[in-house]
Amino acid sequence: MKLRLLAGVSALVAAAGLSACSPSGSGDGGAGDGGRTTIDVWLMRDSVSAAFQKQFEKGFEAAHPDIDVRVQIQEWEGIGEKVTAALAGNDAPDVIETGNTQVAQFARSGGLLDLSDKVGDLGGEDWLKGLAEPGAYEGKQYGIPYYAANRVVIYRKDLFAKAGVDASSIRTRDQWIAATKKLNKGDRQGIYLPGQNWYTLSGFIWDEGGDLATESGGTWRGALDTPEALRAMAFYEKLQALGKGPKDSDEAQPPQAEVMAKGQVAQLISTPGGAHVVTRNNPGLKGKLGFFPVPGKTPGTPGAVFTGGSDLVIPTVSRHHDAAYTFVKELTGDAWQKKLAVAMSYVPNKTTLAKAVAKDPGASAMAVGAAVGHATPNTPGWAAVEAKNPVKDYMTAVLTGSDPERAAARASDAITSAMKSGT
């Protein structure tokens, strides 16, 4: 699943900036002009800058002169339907970037190449779980982790100093609550947390050992009514009360970074890119924003977060499986992952590569959380849940006074029903 506010995305990838390559080859050999194999690659809008794309294509084709790469930039809006149609036809591209939580729905159709035998070759033992796990379906690996991004706490250094709060000392939830209480004085909001930020709630649920939905005997059911999830919602309610965030909308309504830019918000939970939006709306806050990982329950473990980002998949109908795999191996390999992380302020796809972003405050805070990141339930039916999103309605119900257990039971039933309809 793509997180839109990613740090360091400095340029849109325009069609005019794409390399001009020879036309795709024909026949089983897949060779284009001059005996080179041309592969078509779909990458998503804003996933990389034009500069990085050009750098990678030049480096890749120099290392693999027998392969010609033709990149086509795709829009996120409607991409699910477009990929589904491509996989069902005979003219699918050779490599597709897809949101990590979309892999299951595409794999279910049989349209993706099983790459399970390549996991060892790709160093899969070190992959971020939040990318690798949703890239698998029914025990087989179809999606190869590409890059990750997740939420961190963005805070006002000046407001923390004024309140006598040391951000580096906030290592646990209890410390976070205590600090936020000190920050929540007068017109100042200790934290701006809208009532329907369900990805943040998901992290608290995972911290408690629960999940949004669970599977047993091949059947999925909603799990917001478990003791673990109820404890997580109780913590969310406690934290949300230390600010003036609306109880009936999410972080986009109104845009939370714009709220912070007005000057009276000490913290918000966002991808680091949210800081760029804050300073764009209020240049006076440049240099005054910092980042730290979402705190966990104990000092030694950061808070669990939803891992957004992308995987790379190879369609079964591709005529160039070997060349496509070579492309995937290069782009997800250590050398290019380090360059991508620095260029785009992403989290690399492996826990062992976290040091690549050590000098980037936002990305390094993300990397800490990404090490214990999760994805939404790995079932094709989950897409139907997000379309209706009973989790948001549940959160608003609790925050406005409804009985938590009854509201959770209703929401769990709604999740179960949605997953069945989606499957």
Protein backbone atom coordinates (compact mmCIF):
# COMPACT_ATOMS: atom_id res chain seq x y z
CA MET A 1 0.00 0.00 0.00
CA LYS A 2 1.39 3.37 -1.05
CA LEU A 3 1.95 6.05 1.56
CA ARG A 4 1.51 9.33 -0.23
CA LEU A 5 3.56 11.69 2.03
CA LEU A 6 7.03 10.27 1.52
CA ALA A 7 10.09 12.30 2.45
CA GLY A 8 12.52 13.34 -0.24
CA VAL A 9 10.28 12.98 -3.29
CA SER A 10 11.65 16.00 -5.05
CA ALA A 11 10.37 15.59 -8.56
CA LEU A 12 7.55 14.00 -10.47
CA VAL A 13 8.50 11.39 -13.02
CA ALA A 14 7.18 12.73 -16.30
CA ALA A 15 6.77 10.75 -19.47
CA ALA A 16 9.14 13.12 -21.25
CA GLY A 17 11.90 12.04 -18.88
CA LEU A 18 11.68 8.35 -19.73
CA SER A 19 14.38 6.71 -21.76
CA ALA A 20 13.62 5.95 -25.38
CA CYS A 21 14.25 2.26 -25.95
CA SER A 22 13.89 -0.09 -28.84
CA PRO A 23 10.52 -1.80 -29.33
CA SER A 24 9.79 -5.07 -27.58
CA GLY A 25 11.08 -8.17 -29.23
CA SER A 26 8.80 -10.74 -30.76
CA GLY A 27 8.71 -14.49 -30.62
CA ASP A 28 9.93 -16.81 -27.91
CA GLY A 29 13.46 -15.45 -27.99
CA GLY A 30 12.33 -12.01 -26.89
CA ALA A 31 15.23 -10.30 -28.68
CA GLY A 32 14.81 -6.77 -29.96
CA ASP A 33 17.01 -4.91 -32.46
CA GLY A 34 20.64 -5.93 -32.30
CA GLY A 35 19.86 -9.10 -30.37
CA ARG A 36 19.00 -7.24 -27.15
CA THR A 37 16.03 -8.24 -25.02
CA THR A 38 13.64 -5.38 -24.30
CA ILE A 39 11.61 -5.54 -21.09
CA ASP A 40 8.65 -3.36 -20.25
CA VAL A 41 8.47 -2.15 -16.65
CA TRP A 42 5.57 -0.44 -14.90
CA LEU A 43 6.64 1.86 -12.07
CA MET A 44 4.25 4.00 -10.06
CA ARG A 45 3.99 7.78 -10.15
CA ASP A 46 6.33 9.42 -7.61
CA SER A 47 7.89 6.16 -6.47
CA VAL A 48 11.27 7.41 -7.67
CA SER A 49 12.54 10.72 -8.99
CA ALA A 50 13.43 11.21 -12.64
CA ALA A 51 17.07 11.59 -11.61
CA PHE A 52 17.18 8.25 -9.79
CA GLN A 53 15.35 6.47 -12.58
CA LYS A 54 17.86 7.77 -15.13
CA GLN A 55 20.78 6.79 -12.88
CA PHE A 56 19.44 3.27 -12.40
CA GLU A 57 18.62 2.66 -16.06
CA LYS A 58 22.09 3.83 -17.12
CA GLY A 59 23.79 1.66 -14.51
CA PHE A 60 21.62 -1.37 -15.19
CA GLU A 61 22.05 -1.29 -18.96
CA ALA A 62 25.81 -0.80 -18.58
CA ALA A 63 25.97 -3.90 -16.37
CA HIS A 64 23.57 -5.84 -18.62
CA PRO A 65 24.14 -4.65 -22.22
CA ASP A 66 21.95 -7.46 -23.52
CA ILE A 67 18.83 -6.03 -21.79
CA ASP A 68 17.00 -2.87 -22.83
CA VAL A 69 14.65 -1.34 -20.23
CA ARG A 70 11.49 0.52 -21.18
CA VAL A 71 9.78 2.15 -18.18
CA GLN A 72 6.17 3.28 -18.21
CA ILE A 73 4.90 5.41 -15.32
CA GLN A 74 1.50 4.40 -13.96
CA GLU A 75 -1.01 6.32 -11.84
CA TRP A 76 -2.15 4.94 -8.48
CA GLU A 77 -5.76 5.77 -9.23
CA GLY A 78 -7.31 2.71 -10.88
CA ILE A 79 -4.07 0.70 -10.94
CA GLY A 80 -5.70 -2.37 -9.39
CA GLU A 81 -8.11 -2.77 -12.29
CA LYS A 82 -5.39 -2.05 -14.84
CA VAL A 83 -3.02 -4.66 -13.42
CA THR A 84 -5.81 -7.24 -13.17
CA ALA A 85 -6.69 -6.70 -16.83
CA ALA A 86 -3.03 -6.89 -17.89
CA LEU A 87 -2.45 -10.13 -16.02
CA ALA A 88 -5.51 -11.68 -17.68
CA GLY A 89 -4.28 -10.73 -21.17
CA ASN A 90 -1.26 -11.54 -23.27
CA ASP A 91 0.33 -8.09 -23.33
CA ALA A 92 1.29 -7.57 -19.70
CA PRO A 93 4.59 -5.84 -18.93
CA ASP A 94 7.53 -7.88 -17.71
CA VAL A 95 7.85 -6.25 -14.28
CA ILE A 96 5.20 -4.39 -12.26
CA GLU A 97 5.56 -2.27 -9.14
CA THR A 98 2.58 -2.89 -6.90
CA GLY A 99 1.56 -1.77 -3.44
CA ASN A 100 2.72 -4.38 -0.95
CA THR A 101 -0.81 -5.14 0.26
CA GLN A 102 -2.09 -5.60 -3.31
CA VAL A 103 0.02 -8.64 -4.10
CA ALA A 104 -2.43 -11.20 -2.68
CA GLN A 105 -5.30 -10.10 -4.90
CA PHE A 106 -3.11 -10.36 -8.01
CA ALA A 107 -1.52 -13.67 -6.98
CA ARG A 108 -4.93 -15.23 -6.38
CA SER A 109 -5.68 -15.08 -10.11
CA GLY A 110 -2.60 -17.11 -10.98
CA GLY A 111 -1.22 -14.22 -12.97
CA LEU A 112 2.05 -13.78 -11.04
CA LEU A 113 5.25 -15.78 -11.33
CA ASP A 114 6.11 -17.80 -8.23
CA LEU A 115 9.52 -16.58 -7.06
CA SER A 116 9.80 -18.76 -3.96
CA ASP A 117 12.94 -20.45 -5.27
CA LYS A 118 14.64 -17.03 -5.61
CA VAL A 119 14.22 -15.88 -2.00
CA GLY A 120 17.62 -17.18 -0.91
CA ASP A 121 19.35 -15.69 -3.93
CA LEU A 122 17.78 -12.30 -3.09
CA GLY A 123 18.76 -12.34 0.59
CA GLY A 124 15.17 -12.74 1.69
CA GLU A 125 16.08 -13.74 5.24
CA ASP A 126 16.72 -10.05 5.95
CA TRP A 127 13.65 -8.56 4.23
CA LEU A 128 11.34 -6.28 6.17
CA LYS A 129 8.41 -8.42 7.27
CA GLY A 130 5.96 -5.64 6.42
CA LEU A 131 6.97 -5.96 2.77
CA ALA A 132 7.82 -9.65 2.53
CA GLU A 133 4.80 -11.15 4.27
CA PRO A 134 2.13 -9.43 2.13
CA GLY A 135 4.26 -10.31 -0.91
CA ALA A 136 3.53 -13.98 -0.22
CA TYR A 137 0.26 -15.79 -0.82
CA GLU A 138 -0.66 -19.31 0.26
CA GLY A 139 2.92 -20.10 1.16
CA LYS A 140 4.52 -18.87 -2.06
CA GLN A 141 6.52 -15.68 -2.62
CA TYR A 142 5.26 -13.55 -5.51
CA GLY A 143 6.22 -10.02 -4.47
CA ILE A 144 9.84 -8.98 -3.96
CA PRO A 145 10.26 -6.12 -1.44
CA TYR A 146 11.18 -2.85 -3.19
CA TYR A 147 11.05 -0.01 -0.64
CA ALA A 148 9.21 0.91 2.54
CA ALA A 149 7.87 3.93 4.39
CA ASN A 150 6.02 4.19 7.66
CA ARG A 151 4.80 6.65 10.26
CA VAL A 152 6.95 8.38 12.84
CA VAL A 153 6.30 11.15 15.36
CA ILE A 154 7.03 14.63 13.96
CA TYR A 155 7.59 17.09 16.77
CA ARG A 156 8.31 20.76 17.39
CA LYS A 157 11.79 21.07 18.91
CA ASP A 158 11.07 24.57 20.24
CA LEU A 159 7.81 23.61 21.94
CA PHE A 160 9.44 20.55 23.50
CA ALA A 161 12.27 22.71 24.85
CA LYS A 162 9.83 25.28 26.22
CA ALA A 163 7.93 22.54 28.05
CA GLY A 164 11.14 20.95 29.34
CA VAL A 165 10.62 17.73 27.38
CA ASP A 166 13.57 15.79 25.97
CA ALA A 167 12.38 13.89 22.91
CA SER A 168 15.30 11.45 23.09
CA SER A 169 14.06 10.25 26.49
CA ILE A 170 10.67 9.15 25.13
CA ARG A 171 11.12 5.40 24.73
CA THR A 172 7.83 3.96 25.98
CA ARG A 173 4.13 4.67 25.67
CA ASP A 174 3.92 5.73 29.31
CA GLN A 175 6.75 8.23 28.81
CA TRP A 176 5.03 9.46 25.65
CA ILE A 177 1.77 10.08 27.51
CA ALA A 178 3.59 11.89 30.35
CA ALA A 179 5.46 14.12 27.90
CA THR A 180 2.35 14.85 25.87
CA LYS A 181 0.48 15.91 29.01
CA LYS A 182 3.23 18.45 29.74
CA LEU A 183 2.99 19.75 26.17
CA ASN A 184 -0.80 20.03 26.24
CA LYS A 185 -1.12 23.43 27.91
CA GLY A 186 -3.40 26.37 27.12
CA ASP A 187 -3.87 26.82 23.38
CA ARG A 188 -1.05 24.38 22.63
CA GLN A 189 -2.03 20.86 21.61
CA GLY A 190 0.21 18.14 23.00
CA ILE A 191 -0.56 16.09 19.90
CA TYR A 192 -2.88 16.43 16.93
CA LEU A 193 -4.40 12.99 16.46
CA PRO A 194 -7.64 12.72 14.45
CA GLY A 195 -10.13 10.15 15.61
CA GLN A 196 -9.96 7.95 12.51
CA ASN A 197 -6.22 7.45 12.06
CA TRP A 198 -6.73 3.72 11.82
CA TYR A 199 -3.20 2.88 10.66
CA THR A 200 -1.90 4.30 13.94
CA LEU A 201 -4.47 2.27 15.86
CA SER A 202 -3.32 -0.82 13.95
CA GLY A 203 0.18 -0.32 15.29
CA PHE A 204 -1.12 -0.19 18.85
CA ILE A 205 -3.11 -3.38 18.23
CA TRP A 206 -0.01 -5.19 16.97
CA ASP A 207 1.92 -3.93 19.99
CA GLU A 208 -0.66 -5.60 22.20
CA GLY A 209 -0.32 -8.89 20.34
CA GLY A 210 -3.58 -8.58 18.41
CA ASP A 211 -4.53 -7.99 14.78
CA LEU A 212 -7.25 -6.41 12.68
CA ALA A 213 -8.44 -9.81 11.51
CA THR A 214 -7.39 -13.41 12.04
CA GLU A 215 -7.61 -16.61 10.01
CA SER A 216 -8.57 -20.06 11.22
CA GLY A 217 -9.24 -23.06 9.04
CA GLY A 218 -9.24 -20.93 5.92
CA THR A 219 -11.83 -18.50 7.30
CA TRP A 220 -11.08 -14.88 8.13
CA ARG A 221 -12.91 -12.87 10.76
CA GLY A 222 -12.58 -9.41 12.22
CA ALA A 223 -10.67 -9.17 15.49
CA LEU A 224 -11.33 -5.72 16.92
CA ASP A 225 -13.31 -7.29 19.76
CA THR A 226 -10.34 -9.19 21.20
CA PRO A 227 -8.85 -8.09 24.54
CA GLU A 228 -5.66 -7.04 22.75
CA ALA A 229 -7.45 -4.78 20.28
CA LEU A 230 -9.64 -3.29 23.01
CA ARG A 231 -6.56 -2.38 25.05
CA ALA A 232 -5.08 -0.73 21.97
CA MET A 233 -8.22 1.35 21.41
CA ALA A 234 -8.17 2.41 25.06
CA PHE A 235 -4.63 3.69 24.63
CA TYR A 236 -5.54 5.48 21.41
CA GLU A 237 -8.41 7.20 23.20
CA LYS A 238 -6.09 8.32 26.00
CA LEU A 239 -3.54 9.75 23.57
CA GLN A 240 -6.12 11.37 21.31
CA ALA A 241 -7.61 13.26 24.24
CA LEU A 242 -4.33 15.17 24.69
CA GLY A 243 -5.10 17.37 21.71
CA LYS A 244 -7.97 18.83 19.75
CA GLY A 245 -8.09 16.45 16.82
CA PRO A 246 -11.56 15.77 15.38
CA LYS A 247 -13.17 12.52 16.48
CA ASP A 248 -15.04 11.89 13.23
CA SER A 249 -12.43 12.32 10.48
CA ASP A 250 -8.99 11.10 9.49
CA GLU A 251 -5.62 12.76 8.97
CA ALA A 252 -6.63 14.07 5.54
CA GLN A 253 -9.73 15.99 6.68
CA PRO A 254 -8.39 18.55 7.39
CA PRO A 255 -4.83 17.82 6.25
CA GLN A 256 -3.01 17.32 9.55
CA ALA A 257 0.29 18.81 8.38
CA GLU A 258 -1.53 22.03 7.55
CA VAL A 259 -3.00 22.05 11.05
CA MET A 260 0.47 21.70 12.53
CA ALA A 261 1.71 24.54 10.35
CA LYS A 262 -0.61 26.94 12.17
CA GLY A 263 1.77 26.85 15.10
CA GLN A 264 0.05 25.32 18.14
CA VAL A 265 0.60 21.58 17.59
CA ALA A 266 3.55 19.96 19.36
CA GLN A 267 3.36 16.53 17.68
CA LEU A 268 1.65 14.55 14.97
CA ILE A 269 1.99 11.02 13.61
CA SER A 270 2.92 10.97 9.93
CA THR A 271 5.46 9.82 7.39
CA PRO A 272 8.44 12.20 7.46
CA GLY A 273 7.21 13.84 4.28
CA GLY A 274 4.58 15.51 6.41
CA ALA A 275 7.33 17.78 7.74
CA HIS A 276 7.88 19.19 4.25
CA VAL A 277 4.20 20.05 4.04
CA VAL A 278 4.37 21.78 7.43
CA THR A 279 7.31 23.97 6.47
CA ARG A 280 5.91 24.69 3.03
CA ASN A 281 2.81 26.11 4.70
CA ASN A 282 4.83 27.84 7.45
CA PRO A 283 8.43 28.59 6.43
CA GLY A 284 9.03 29.95 9.93
CA LEU A 285 9.10 26.36 11.22
CA LYS A 286 12.11 25.35 9.12
CA GLY A 287 14.73 23.83 11.39
CA LYS A 288 12.24 23.46 14.22
CA LEU A 289 10.91 19.99 13.40
CA GLY A 290 12.34 16.69 14.58
CA PHE A 291 11.44 13.00 14.38
CA PHE A 292 11.36 9.99 16.66
CA PRO A 293 9.95 6.47 16.22
CA VAL A 294 6.47 5.74 17.56
CA PRO A 295 7.21 4.49 21.12
CA GLY A 296 6.49 0.92 22.12
CA LYS A 297 5.35 -0.65 25.37
CA THR A 298 8.88 -1.28 26.62
CA PRO A 299 12.13 0.70 26.21
CA GLY A 300 13.85 -1.98 24.15
CA THR A 301 11.17 -2.33 21.47
CA PRO A 302 9.84 0.47 19.24
CA GLY A 303 6.15 0.67 18.52
CA ALA A 304 4.79 -1.47 15.72
CA VAL A 305 3.84 0.48 12.60
CA PHE A 306 2.01 -0.15 9.38
CA THR A 307 4.61 -0.67 6.67
CA GLY A 308 3.61 0.98 3.44
CA GLY A 309 5.59 0.69 0.26
CA SER A 310 5.92 -1.45 -2.82
CA ASP A 311 6.89 -4.88 -4.08
CA LEU A 312 8.00 -5.87 -7.56
CA VAL A 313 6.21 -8.74 -9.34
CA ILE A 314 6.70 -10.58 -12.62
CA PRO A 315 3.58 -11.53 -14.62
CA THR A 316 3.30 -15.15 -15.65
CA VAL A 317 2.57 -14.14 -19.25
CA SER A 318 5.83 -12.20 -19.57
CA ARG A 319 7.96 -13.66 -22.35
CA HIS A 320 11.18 -12.53 -20.69
CA HIS A 321 11.23 -14.10 -17.24
CA ASP A 322 15.03 -14.28 -17.01
CA ALA A 323 15.58 -10.66 -18.02
CA ALA A 324 12.73 -9.52 -15.77
CA TYR A 325 14.26 -11.35 -12.82
CA THR A 326 17.63 -9.76 -13.54
CA PHE A 327 15.97 -6.34 -13.37
CA VAL A 328 14.22 -7.18 -10.09
CA LYS A 329 17.40 -8.59 -8.56
CA GLU A 330 19.37 -5.45 -9.40
CA LEU A 331 16.79 -2.92 -8.19
CA THR A 332 16.15 -4.80 -4.94
CA GLY A 333 19.79 -5.70 -4.37
CA ASP A 334 21.94 -4.08 -1.69
CA ALA A 335 23.88 -1.67 -3.92
CA TRP A 336 20.85 -0.01 -5.52
CA GLN A 337 18.77 -0.21 -2.36
CA LYS A 338 21.33 1.94 -0.54
CA LYS A 339 21.32 4.49 -3.37
CA LEU A 340 17.50 4.49 -3.53
CA ALA A 341 17.16 5.00 0.22
CA VAL A 342 19.50 8.01 0.19
CA ALA A 343 17.97 9.52 -2.95
CA MET A 344 14.34 9.15 -1.87
CA SER A 345 14.53 9.01 1.95
CA TYR A 346 12.96 5.56 1.87
CA VAL A 347 13.59 2.65 4.19
CA PRO A 348 15.62 -0.03 2.36
CA ASN A 349 14.01 -3.43 1.90
CA LYS A 350 16.31 -5.20 4.37
CA THR A 351 16.87 -4.65 8.07
CA THR A 352 20.61 -5.02 7.46
CA LEU A 353 20.63 -1.88 5.29
CA ALA A 354 19.16 0.55 7.84
CA LYS A 355 22.52 2.32 8.24
CA ALA A 356 22.16 3.65 4.69
CA VAL A 357 19.80 6.35 6.00
CA ALA A 358 21.59 7.05 9.27
CA LYS A 359 22.25 10.67 8.28
CA ASP A 360 18.60 11.32 7.37
CA PRO A 361 16.67 12.08 10.61
CA GLY A 362 13.24 11.25 9.22
CA ALA A 363 14.24 8.12 7.31
CA SER A 364 16.36 6.79 10.18
CA ALA A 365 13.39 7.17 12.54
CA MET A 366 11.28 5.28 9.99
CA ALA A 367 13.86 2.50 9.77
CA VAL A 368 13.64 1.86 13.52
CA GLY A 369 9.89 1.30 13.28
CA ALA A 370 10.11 -0.60 10.00
CA ALA A 371 12.17 -3.29 11.70
CA VAL A 372 9.01 -4.28 13.63
CA GLY A 373 6.52 -3.22 10.95
CA HIS A 374 3.42 -5.07 9.83
CA ALA A 375 0.99 -5.05 6.94
CA THR A 376 -2.78 -5.38 6.89
CA PRO A 377 -4.25 -8.93 6.90
CA ASN A 378 -2.86 -10.88 3.96
CA THR A 379 -6.06 -11.86 2.22
CA PRO A 380 -7.54 -10.72 -1.10
CA GLY A 381 -10.72 -9.85 0.80
CA TRP A 382 -9.05 -7.06 2.76
CA ALA A 383 -9.47 -4.60 -0.12
CA ALA A 384 -13.22 -4.70 0.47
CA VAL A 385 -12.67 -3.81 4.14
CA GLU A 386 -10.72 -0.70 3.25
CA ALA A 387 -13.40 0.31 0.75
CA LYS A 388 -16.05 0.41 3.51
CA ASN A 389 -13.65 0.89 6.42
CA PRO A 390 -15.69 -0.05 9.47
CA VAL A 391 -12.53 0.50 11.54
CA LYS A 392 -12.95 4.27 11.16
CA ASP A 393 -16.59 4.16 12.20
CA TYR A 394 -15.66 2.03 15.21
CA MET A 395 -13.03 4.51 16.35
CA THR A 396 -15.42 7.45 16.12
CA ALA A 397 -18.07 5.50 17.99
CA VAL A 398 -15.72 4.80 20.92
CA LEU A 399 -14.34 8.34 21.01
CA THR A 400 -17.85 9.80 21.12
CA GLY A 401 -19.01 7.68 24.04
CA SER A 402 -20.25 4.33 22.68
CA ASP A 403 -19.55 1.18 24.66
CA PRO A 404 -16.16 -0.06 23.34
CA GLU A 405 -16.98 -3.76 23.49
CA ARG A 406 -20.29 -3.43 21.68
CA ALA A 407 -18.79 -1.11 19.07
CA ALA A 408 -15.87 -3.50 18.56
CA ALA A 409 -18.20 -6.48 18.12
CA ARG A 410 -20.19 -4.62 15.46
CA ALA A 411 -17.02 -3.55 13.67
CA SER A 412 -15.57 -7.06 13.76
CA ASP A 413 -18.76 -8.45 12.22
CA ALA A 414 -18.58 -5.77 9.51
CA ILE A 415 -14.95 -6.68 8.77
CA THR A 416 -15.84 -10.37 8.53
CA SER A 417 -18.70 -9.64 6.16
CA ALA A 418 -16.58 -7.35 3.97
CA MET A 419 -13.78 -9.91 3.67
CA LYS A 420 -16.24 -12.59 2.59
CA SER A 421 -17.74 -10.33 -0.06
CA GLY A 422 -14.29 -9.28 -1.24
CA THR A 423 -13.11 -12.84 -1.60
